[in-house]
Short mmCIF file of C-alpha atoms (C1' of nucleotides) in Angstrom, two decimals:
data_model
loop_
_atom_site.label_atom_id
_atom_site.label_comp_id
_atom_site.label_asym_id
_atom_site.label_seq_id
_atom_site.Cartn_x
_atom_site.Cartn_y
_atom_site.Cartn_z
CA UNK R 1 -5.68 -6.49 -7.69
CA UNK R 2 -5.83 -3.29 -9.70
CA UNK R 3 -2.63 -3.23 -11.69
CA UNK R 4 -4.11 -5.01 -14.71
CA UNK R 5 -6.95 -2.49 -14.69
CA UNK R 6 -4.55 0.41 -14.44
CA UNK R 7 -2.77 -0.96 -17.49
CA UNK R 8 -6.01 -1.51 -19.40
CA UNK R 9 -7.00 2.07 -18.67
CA UNK R 10 -3.65 3.40 -19.80
CA UNK R 11 -3.76 1.31 -22.98
CA UNK R 12 -7.27 2.45 -23.80
CA UNK R 13 -6.17 6.03 -23.41
CA UNK R 14 -3.32 5.27 -25.82
CA UNK R 15 -1.80 2.12 -27.30
CA UNK R 16 1.71 1.75 -25.96
CA UNK R 17 4.72 -0.47 -25.57
CA UNK R 18 5.98 -1.64 -22.19
CA UNK R 19 8.46 1.16 -21.83
CA UNK R 20 6.00 3.82 -22.90
CA UNK R 21 3.60 2.52 -20.27
CA UNK R 22 6.38 2.64 -17.71
CA UNK R 23 7.01 6.28 -18.53
CA UNK R 24 3.33 7.10 -18.30
CA UNK R 25 3.17 5.35 -14.93
CA UNK R 26 5.96 7.63 -13.77
CA UNK R 27 3.69 10.62 -14.39
CA UNK R 28 -0.05 10.71 -14.82
CA UNK R 29 -1.43 7.28 -13.90
CA UNK R 30 1.38 6.58 -11.47
CA UNK R 31 0.32 9.52 -9.31
CA UNK R 32 -2.33 7.27 -7.82
CA UNK R 33 -1.25 3.84 -9.03
CA UNK R 34 2.48 3.41 -9.27
CA UNK R 35 4.18 0.45 -10.88
CA UNK R 36 7.69 -0.51 -11.90
CA UNK R 37 8.60 -1.69 -15.36
CA UNK R 38 8.95 -5.23 -14.03
CA UNK R 39 5.39 -5.30 -12.85
CA UNK R 40 4.21 -3.84 -16.11
CA UNK R 41 6.01 -6.30 -18.39
CA UNK R 42 4.86 -9.23 -16.29
CA UNK R 43 1.29 -8.01 -16.28
CA UNK R 44 1.31 -7.31 -20.02
CA UNK R 45 2.27 -10.94 -20.51
CA UNK R 46 -0.61 -12.15 -18.35
CA UNK R 47 -3.12 -9.83 -19.98
CA UNK R 48 -2.06 -11.04 -23.40
CA UNK R 49 -2.26 -14.67 -22.30
CA UNK R 50 -5.76 -14.02 -20.98
CA UNK R 51 -6.84 -12.51 -24.28
CA UNK R 52 -7.57 -9.06 -22.86
CA UNK R 53 -4.94 -7.29 -24.93
CA UNK R 54 -2.83 -8.15 -27.96
CA UNK R 55 0.50 -7.08 -29.34
CA UNK R 56 0.26 -4.99 -32.49
CA UNK R 57 1.68 -7.09 -35.29
CA UNK R 58 3.87 -4.34 -36.73
CA UNK R 59 7.43 -5.58 -36.36
CA UNK R 60 8.52 -9.02 -35.29
CA UNK R 61 8.74 -8.86 -31.51
CA UNK R 62 12.29 -9.71 -30.52
CA UNK R 63 14.45 -8.50 -27.66
CA UNK R 64 15.32 -4.86 -27.98
CA UNK R 65 12.34 -4.43 -30.29
CA UNK R 66 9.43 -2.23 -29.44
CA UNK R 67 6.24 -4.16 -28.91
CA UNK R 68 3.01 -2.17 -28.70
CA UNK R 69 -0.22 -3.43 -27.22
CA UNK R 70 -3.86 -2.61 -27.74
CA UNK R 71 -6.92 -3.54 -25.70
CA UNK R 72 -9.26 -6.19 -27.08
CA UNK R 73 -13.04 -6.08 -26.58
CA UNK R 74 -12.75 -8.61 -23.75
CA UNK R 75 -10.31 -6.28 -22.04
CA UNK R 76 -12.60 -3.31 -22.30
CA UNK R 77 -15.46 -5.41 -20.94
CA UNK R 78 -13.36 -6.55 -18.00
CA UNK R 79 -12.35 -2.98 -17.21
CA UNK R 80 -15.98 -1.83 -17.37
CA UNK R 81 -16.97 -4.70 -15.07
CA UNK R 82 -14.25 -3.84 -12.56
CA UNK R 83 -15.00 -0.12 -12.66
CA UNK R 84 -18.66 -0.57 -11.85
CA UNK R 85 -18.18 -3.33 -9.26
CA UNK R 86 -18.34 -2.46 -5.58
CA UNK R 87 -15.01 -2.50 -3.77
CA UNK R 88 -13.99 -2.07 -0.17
CA UNK R 89 -11.35 0.58 0.40
CA UNK R 90 -7.98 -0.96 1.20
CA UNK R 91 -6.52 -0.02 4.60
CA UNK R 92 -3.99 2.78 4.36
CA UNK R 93 -0.46 2.65 5.61
CA UNK R 94 1.35 5.89 6.25
CA UNK R 95 4.88 5.55 7.55
CA UNK R 96 5.16 9.25 8.40
CA UNK R 97 2.19 9.22 10.75
CA UNK R 98 3.52 6.04 12.29
CA UNK R 99 6.87 7.71 12.86
CA UNK R 100 5.23 10.62 14.59
CA UNK R 101 3.41 8.26 16.86
CA UNK R 102 6.68 6.47 17.56
CA UNK R 103 8.32 9.82 18.22
CA UNK R 104 5.73 10.37 20.93
CA UNK R 105 7.34 7.53 22.88
CA UNK R 106 11.00 7.53 21.84
CA UNK R 107 11.54 11.22 21.17
CA UNK R 108 11.57 13.53 18.18
CA UNK R 109 15.33 13.65 17.67
CA UNK R 110 16.21 13.80 13.98
CA UNK R 111 12.62 14.06 12.85
CA UNK R 112 12.58 17.71 11.92
CA UNK R 113 14.92 17.56 8.94
CA UNK R 114 12.94 14.73 7.42
CA UNK R 115 9.63 16.50 7.98
CA UNK R 116 11.09 19.47 6.15
CA UNK R 117 12.20 17.23 3.32
CA UNK R 118 8.73 15.73 3.04
CA UNK R 119 7.25 19.19 3.00
CA UNK R 120 9.45 20.13 0.07
CA UNK R 121 8.50 16.98 -1.83
CA UNK R 122 4.80 17.67 -1.36
CA UNK R 123 5.22 21.30 -2.33
CA UNK R 124 6.96 20.22 -5.51
CA UNK R 125 4.25 17.68 -6.29
CA UNK R 126 1.56 20.26 -5.66
CA UNK R 127 3.24 22.72 -8.00
CA UNK R 128 3.43 20.02 -10.67
CA UNK R 129 -0.27 19.22 -10.33
CA UNK R 130 -1.14 22.89 -10.56
CA UNK R 131 0.87 23.22 -13.73
CA UNK R 132 -0.96 20.27 -15.21
CA UNK R 133 -4.27 21.82 -14.25
CA UNK R 134 -3.41 25.11 -15.91
CA UNK R 135 -2.12 23.40 -19.01
CA UNK R 136 -4.68 20.62 -19.50
CA UNK R 137 -7.83 21.96 -17.90
CA UNK R 138 -8.51 25.55 -18.88
CA UNK R 139 -11.76 26.97 -17.46
CA UNK R 140 -14.92 26.17 -19.39
CA UNK R 141 -17.27 23.19 -19.42
CA UNK R 142 -15.93 20.24 -21.31
CA UNK R 143 -17.00 16.69 -22.04
CA UNK R 144 -17.51 13.90 -19.55
CA UNK R 145 -14.06 12.36 -20.02
CA UNK R 146 -12.24 15.62 -19.37
CA UNK R 147 -14.38 16.42 -16.35
CA UNK R 148 -13.69 13.05 -14.77
CA UNK R 149 -9.98 13.38 -15.32
CA UNK R 150 -10.09 16.85 -13.85
CA UNK R 151 -11.86 15.46 -10.80
CA UNK R 152 -9.04 12.99 -10.27
CA UNK R 153 -6.46 15.73 -10.61
CA UNK R 154 -8.36 17.85 -8.10
CA UNK R 155 -8.06 15.02 -5.61
CA UNK R 156 -4.31 15.07 -6.12
CA UNK R 157 -4.13 18.83 -5.69
CA UNK R 158 -6.27 18.84 -2.58
CA UNK R 159 -4.35 15.95 -1.04
CA UNK R 160 -1.02 17.66 -1.60
CA UNK R 161 -2.46 20.88 -0.24
CA UNK R 162 -3.56 19.02 2.87
CA UNK R 163 -0.13 17.47 3.37
CA UNK R 164 1.79 20.71 2.97
CA UNK R 165 -0.47 22.38 5.52
CA UNK R 166 -0.30 19.48 7.94
CA UNK R 167 3.49 19.24 7.65
CA UNK R 168 3.87 22.95 8.35
CA UNK R 169 1.80 22.51 11.46
CA UNK R 170 3.76 19.42 12.46
CA UNK R 171 7.05 21.29 12.03
CA UNK R 172 5.81 24.15 14.17
CA UNK R 173 4.71 21.72 16.87
CA UNK R 174 7.87 19.64 16.83
CA UNK R 175 10.05 22.76 16.97
CA UNK R 176 8.50 23.67 20.32
CA UNK R 177 9.27 20.29 21.84
CA UNK R 178 12.47 19.29 23.63
CA UNK R 179 14.64 17.39 21.18
CA UNK R 180 14.70 14.11 23.03
CA UNK R 181 10.97 14.18 23.43
CA UNK R 182 8.99 12.64 26.25
CA UNK R 183 11.09 9.51 26.46
CA UNK R 184 14.24 11.31 27.56
CA UNK R 185 13.12 14.41 29.44
CA UNK R 186 15.62 17.15 30.27
CA UNK W 1 9.42 -2.34 6.38
CA UNK W 2 7.49 -0.60 9.14
CA UNK W 3 5.40 -3.31 10.72
CA UNK W 4 8.03 -4.22 13.32
CA UNK W 5 8.27 -0.56 14.26
CA UNK W 6 4.52 -0.23 14.50
CA UNK W 7 4.54 -3.17 16.90
CA UNK W 8 7.41 -1.76 18.93
CA UNK W 9 5.53 1.52 19.26
CA UNK W 10 2.36 -0.22 20.33
CA UNK W 11 4.23 -2.36 22.86
CA UNK W 12 6.00 0.65 24.32
CA UNK W 13 2.68 2.37 24.73
CA UNK W 14 1.45 -0.73 26.54
CA UNK W 15 2.71 -4.30 27.01
CA UNK W 16 0.35 -6.64 25.23
CA UNK W 17 -0.26 -10.14 23.95
CA UNK W 18 -0.70 -10.95 20.28
CA UNK W 19 -4.45 -10.71 20.39
CA UNK W 20 -4.45 -7.49 22.36
CA UNK W 21 -2.13 -6.02 19.75
CA UNK W 22 -4.44 -7.22 17.03
CA UNK W 23 -7.37 -5.42 18.66
CA UNK W 24 -5.35 -2.25 19.04
CA UNK W 25 -4.36 -2.45 15.39
CA UNK W 26 -8.05 -2.56 14.57
CA UNK W 27 -8.46 0.85 16.16
CA UNK W 28 -5.82 3.42 16.97
CA UNK W 29 -2.56 2.33 15.37
CA UNK W 30 -4.33 0.51 12.57
CA UNK W 31 -5.86 3.77 11.33
CA UNK W 32 -2.57 4.51 9.63
CA UNK W 33 -0.80 1.16 9.81
CA UNK W 34 -3.12 -1.80 9.53
CA UNK W 35 -2.08 -5.39 10.13
CA UNK W 36 -3.79 -8.74 10.48
CA UNK W 37 -3.25 -11.03 13.44
CA UNK W 38 -1.18 -13.32 11.25
CA UNK W 39 1.28 -10.58 10.44
CA UNK W 40 1.44 -9.61 14.08
CA UNK W 41 2.13 -13.08 15.45
CA UNK W 42 4.75 -13.73 12.82
CA UNK W 43 6.44 -10.42 13.49
CA UNK W 44 6.34 -10.91 17.26
CA UNK W 45 8.24 -14.14 16.71
CA UNK W 46 10.88 -12.38 14.63
CA UNK W 47 11.23 -9.49 17.05
CA UNK W 48 11.70 -11.93 19.91
CA UNK W 49 14.25 -13.94 17.95
CA UNK W 50 16.13 -10.70 17.22
CA UNK W 51 16.20 -9.79 20.89
CA UNK W 52 14.15 -6.61 20.49
CA UNK W 53 11.26 -7.79 22.65
CA UNK W 54 10.70 -10.62 25.10
CA UNK W 55 7.73 -12.58 26.36
CA UNK W 56 6.77 -11.80 29.94
CA UNK W 57 7.49 -14.95 31.94
CA UNK W 58 4.16 -14.97 33.78
CA UNK W 59 2.45 -18.19 32.73
CA UNK W 60 4.04 -20.95 30.73
CA UNK W 61 3.40 -20.06 27.13
CA UNK W 62 1.42 -22.91 25.61
CA UNK W 63 -1.22 -22.93 22.93
CA UNK W 64 -4.38 -21.17 24.02
CA UNK W 65 -2.36 -19.34 26.68
CA UNK W 66 -1.95 -15.62 26.71
CA UNK W 67 1.60 -14.53 26.07
CA UNK W 68 2.46 -10.88 26.73
CA UNK W 69 5.47 -9.08 25.33
CA UNK W 70 7.53 -6.13 26.44
CA UNK W 71 10.14 -4.09 24.58
CA UNK W 72 13.80 -4.59 25.47
CA UNK W 73 16.36 -1.74 25.42
CA UNK W 74 17.61 -2.93 22.03
CA UNK W 75 14.06 -2.63 20.71
CA UNK W 76 13.65 0.90 21.97
CA UNK W 77 17.00 1.83 20.43
CA UNK W 78 15.99 0.35 17.09
CA UNK W 79 12.70 2.25 17.13
CA UNK W 80 14.49 5.51 17.95
CA UNK W 81 16.94 4.87 15.13
CA UNK W 82 14.15 4.18 12.64
CA UNK W 83 12.10 7.17 13.75
CA UNK W 84 14.92 9.63 13.25
CA UNK W 85 16.22 8.11 10.01
CA UNK W 86 15.35 9.73 6.71
CA UNK W 87 12.80 7.84 4.60
CA UNK W 88 11.41 8.35 1.15
CA UNK W 89 7.63 8.41 0.99
CA UNK W 90 6.25 5.25 -0.55
CA UNK W 91 4.20 5.73 -3.72
CA UNK W 92 0.47 5.79 -3.06
CA UNK W 93 -2.09 3.55 -4.65
CA UNK W 94 -5.69 4.61 -4.64
CA UNK W 95 -8.10 2.26 -6.35
CA UNK W 96 -10.96 4.74 -6.25
CA UNK W 97 -9.08 7.40 -8.20
CA UNK W 98 -7.98 4.73 -10.62
CA UNK W 99 -11.57 3.66 -11.10
CA UNK W 100 -12.62 7.20 -11.85
CA UNK W 101 -9.92 7.46 -14.45
CA UNK W 102 -11.08 4.15 -15.90
CA UNK W 103 -14.65 5.44 -15.87
CA UNK W 104 -13.48 8.30 -18.06
CA UNK W 105 -12.84 5.76 -20.83
CA UNK W 106 -15.33 2.95 -20.22
CA UNK W 107 -18.22 4.87 -18.70
CA UNK W 108 -19.55 5.63 -15.25
CA UNK W 109 -22.23 2.95 -15.13
CA UNK W 110 -22.57 1.52 -11.62
CA UNK W 111 -20.07 3.91 -10.09
CA UNK W 112 -22.52 6.14 -8.28
CA UNK W 113 -23.71 3.65 -5.68
CA UNK W 114 -20.19 2.76 -4.75
CA UNK W 115 -19.14 6.40 -4.48
CA UNK W 116 -22.04 6.90 -2.11
CA UNK W 117 -20.95 3.90 -0.07
CA UNK W 118 -17.42 5.25 0.18
CA UNK W 119 -18.80 8.60 1.24
CA UNK W 120 -20.69 6.92 4.07
CA UNK W 121 -17.62 4.99 5.19
CA UNK W 122 -15.53 8.16 5.30
CA UNK W 123 -18.25 10.05 7.11
CA UNK W 124 -18.40 7.30 9.72
CA UNK W 125 -14.63 7.30 10.11
CA UNK W 126 -14.59 11.07 10.44
CA UNK W 127 -17.25 10.94 13.15
CA UNK W 128 -15.22 8.32 15.01
CA UNK W 129 -12.08 10.44 14.86
CA UNK W 130 -13.98 13.46 16.10
CA UNK W 131 -15.31 11.47 19.04
CA UNK W 132 -11.80 10.38 19.90
CA UNK W 133 -10.64 13.97 19.71
CA UNK W 134 -13.36 15.16 22.07
CA UNK W 135 -12.75 12.31 24.48
CA UNK W 136 -8.95 12.12 24.52
CA UNK W 137 -7.82 15.63 23.62
CA UNK W 138 -9.73 18.26 25.56
CA UNK W 139 -8.58 21.85 24.92
CA UNK W 140 -5.58 23.03 26.90
CA UNK W 141 -1.86 22.63 26.41
CA UNK W 142 -0.54 19.24 27.34
CA UNK W 143 2.77 17.43 27.28
CA UNK W 144 4.84 16.55 24.24
CA UNK W 145 3.51 13.01 23.91
CA UNK W 146 -0.14 14.08 23.91
CA UNK W 147 0.51 16.88 21.44
CA UNK W 148 2.22 14.53 19.00
CA UNK W 149 -0.60 12.03 19.22
CA UNK W 150 -3.09 14.81 18.70
CA UNK W 151 -1.19 15.89 15.61
CA UNK W 152 -1.52 12.39 14.18
CA UNK W 153 -5.23 12.35 14.91
CA UNK W 154 -5.62 15.74 13.23
CA UNK W 155 -4.12 14.25 10.09
CA UNK W 156 -6.77 11.55 10.20
CA UNK W 157 -9.56 14.06 10.73
CA UNK W 158 -8.38 16.35 7.95
CA UNK W 159 -7.89 13.47 5.54
CA UNK W 160 -11.40 12.15 6.15
CA UNK W 161 -12.75 15.66 5.82
CA UNK W 162 -11.01 15.96 2.48
CA UNK W 163 -12.41 12.67 1.25
CA UNK W 164 -15.99 13.41 2.24
CA UNK W 165 -15.81 16.74 0.44
CA UNK W 166 -14.17 15.30 -2.62
CA UNK W 167 -16.65 12.42 -2.81
CA UNK W 168 -19.58 14.82 -2.59
CA UNK W 169 -18.14 16.76 -5.47
CA UNK W 170 -17.49 13.57 -7.40
CA UNK W 171 -21.08 12.42 -6.87
CA UNK W 172 -22.43 15.75 -8.07
CA UNK W 173 -20.24 15.58 -11.16
CA UNK W 174 -21.03 11.96 -11.99
CA UNK W 175 -24.76 12.58 -11.55
CA UNK W 176 -24.66 15.12 -14.38
CA UNK W 177 -23.01 12.71 -16.79
CA UNK W 178 -24.77 10.25 -19.11
CA UNK W 179 -24.70 6.85 -17.47
CA UNK W 180 -22.68 5.10 -20.10
CA UNK W 181 -20.12 7.85 -20.09
CA UNK W 182 -17.95 8.86 -23.01
CA UNK W 183 -17.34 5.31 -24.16
CA UNK W 184 -20.95 4.65 -25.09
CA UNK W 185 -22.48 8.01 -25.95
CA UNK W 186 -26.26 8.33 -26.28
"C1'" DT I 1 -20.60 -35.48 28.55
"C1'" DT I 2 -21.27 -34.21 24.29
"C1'" DA I 3 -21.82 -30.39 21.46
"C1'" DC I 4 -20.81 -25.81 20.55
"C1'" DC I 5 -18.87 -21.02 21.01
"C1'" DT I 6 -15.25 -17.81 22.11
"C1'" DT I 7 -10.54 -16.63 22.95
"C1'" DG I 8 -5.88 -17.00 21.68
"C1'" DT I 9 -2.00 -18.66 18.91
"C1'" DG I 10 -0.10 -20.22 14.89
"C1'" DC I 11 1.22 -22.73 10.11
"C1'" DA I 12 1.03 -22.90 5.03
"C1'" DA I 13 -0.06 -21.29 0.75
"C1'" DC I 14 -0.98 -17.56 -1.99
"C1'" DT I 15 -0.87 -12.73 -4.17
"C1'" DA I 16 1.27 -8.37 -4.85
"C1'" DG I 17 5.14 -5.57 -5.12
"C1'" DT I 18 10.39 -4.75 -5.06
"C1'" DT I 19 15.26 -5.33 -6.17
"C1'" DG I 20 18.96 -6.77 -8.73
"C1'" DC I 21 20.57 -8.31 -12.65
"C1'" DA I 22 20.80 -10.15 -17.78
"C1'" DT I 23 20.24 -9.44 -22.55
"C1'" DA I 24 20.08 -7.29 -26.90
"C1'" DA I 25 19.59 -3.73 -30.31
"C1'" DA I 26 20.53 1.14 -31.73
"C1'" DC I 27 23.30 4.87 -31.67
"C1'" DA I 28 27.15 8.09 -30.61
"C1'" DG I 29 31.82 9.20 -30.23
"C1'" DT I 30 36.77 8.37 -31.12
"C1'" DA G 1 36.31 -1.30 -35.32
"C1'" DC G 2 35.68 -0.70 -30.21
"C1'" DT G 3 33.78 1.37 -26.38
"C1'" DG G 4 30.21 3.29 -23.92
"C1'" DT G 5 25.30 4.94 -23.39
"C1'" DT G 6 20.50 4.74 -24.08
"C1'" DT G 7 16.43 2.22 -25.16
"C1'" DA G 8 13.80 -1.85 -24.53
"C1'" DT G 9 12.46 -6.27 -22.67
"C1'" DG G 10 12.64 -9.64 -19.40
"C1'" DC G 11 13.98 -13.49 -15.56
"C1'" DA G 12 14.75 -14.79 -10.72
"C1'" DA G 13 14.81 -14.09 -6.08
"C1'" DC G 14 13.14 -11.66 -2.42
"C1'" DT G 15 9.96 -9.03 0.91
"C1'" DA G 16 5.47 -7.76 2.48
"C1'" DG G 17 0.81 -8.63 3.02
"C1'" DT G 18 -3.52 -11.69 2.63
"C1'" DT G 19 -6.44 -15.74 3.06
"C1'" DG G 20 -7.80 -19.95 4.72
"C1'" DC G 21 -7.44 -23.07 7.89
"C1'" DA G 22 -5.83 -25.80 12.26
"C1'" DC G 23 -5.41 -26.42 17.04
"C1'" DA G 24 -5.87 -25.90 21.99
"C1'" DA G 25 -8.11 -24.29 26.30
"C1'" DG G 26 -12.03 -22.61 28.65
"C1'" DG G 27 -16.78 -21.54 29.25
"C1'" DT G 28 -21.89 -22.70 28.62
"C1'" DA G 29 -25.77 -25.02 27.82
"C1'" DA G 30 -28.71 -29.13 26.44
#
DNA sequence: TTACCTTGTGCAACTAGTTGCATAAACAGT
DNA sequence: ACTGTTTATGCAACTAGTTGCACAAGGTAA
């Protein structure tokens, strides 16, 4: 139940319309909390109904019109409450690890190309994070907000680094195995 | 859409009843693909209806009776197909990183205790993985199946290692900040 | 022999997220 | 003017996962 809080955070960082939020979820925020435009519009409606945000009364809000939102005090309070509240980590689900485990019983045929593709994706993501770090976080001690955001980015960088390394190892391992794997031995 | 494949994998590793599967999802498989007993029972029903698995005809299957399943050839084929097929990685969602980002705008009050709690959970998980590694994967080159399973476990170990390190850094950083954070400066 | 606990299976209702499409305005080209 | 594209918002239906509870059989203990 974190999407509303992701949106509140994004709106506090900068007042935005639905589409602007969607774009920002495709970069930045979406790196650790993705959402489609459908989810965002729906949630904006709920948040407005609950009095946590409000539409800026600039233009009349009709279809095809931009409608920007800002966070109300109640919204900020709710976000602060949620941020400080204790939460159990949600169980992870990783299809790639599952597939490797499946490959242990039905064979590794066809896996290698996809592992390579995943490796490329993670390498690209890592490069992107590193660019962001160079651009937005030059060395030197900054304020609390910047340091926290840098910490989050570091998590992204280190995670992608982990995955690229693990995938390289996985590729090396899989390459040594017979194609059919243990299920269909030569 | 991976739950059926997780179940097929688990059943190929060992024929089981619904509850046995549930227990195995609480350890092992569930470390990277968690599922509740409800999901499992429902999915077992579907898999049986689709002819991918079948109930072992040992006892008559009534309520309160154990009912074990085994994978049929069609099920193995489907798992092999899924394993080798190309798949895009699903977007991640990490509430903790989101909370840190939120803390950057509404303040870090209350965060520290929960970060510490998460650190403990990850440390415990890491210790558990390391025990499994010592117990199930003694040094020495083994067959393809064992090596693939070891690879999956290594991912778990390295991920938990990453999180414990990152959380320690996060705690150190947060400790230096004013409690209210940037939103309510002293 | 009733009263309770554990094991095992399952339904129903709910929440969260995804997919596919509809609508409308603004703008660009021809 | 008309056609097509981009920007912007949104509905409806679907899939996946969660939560809460129900039910049955077997053991166990007063």
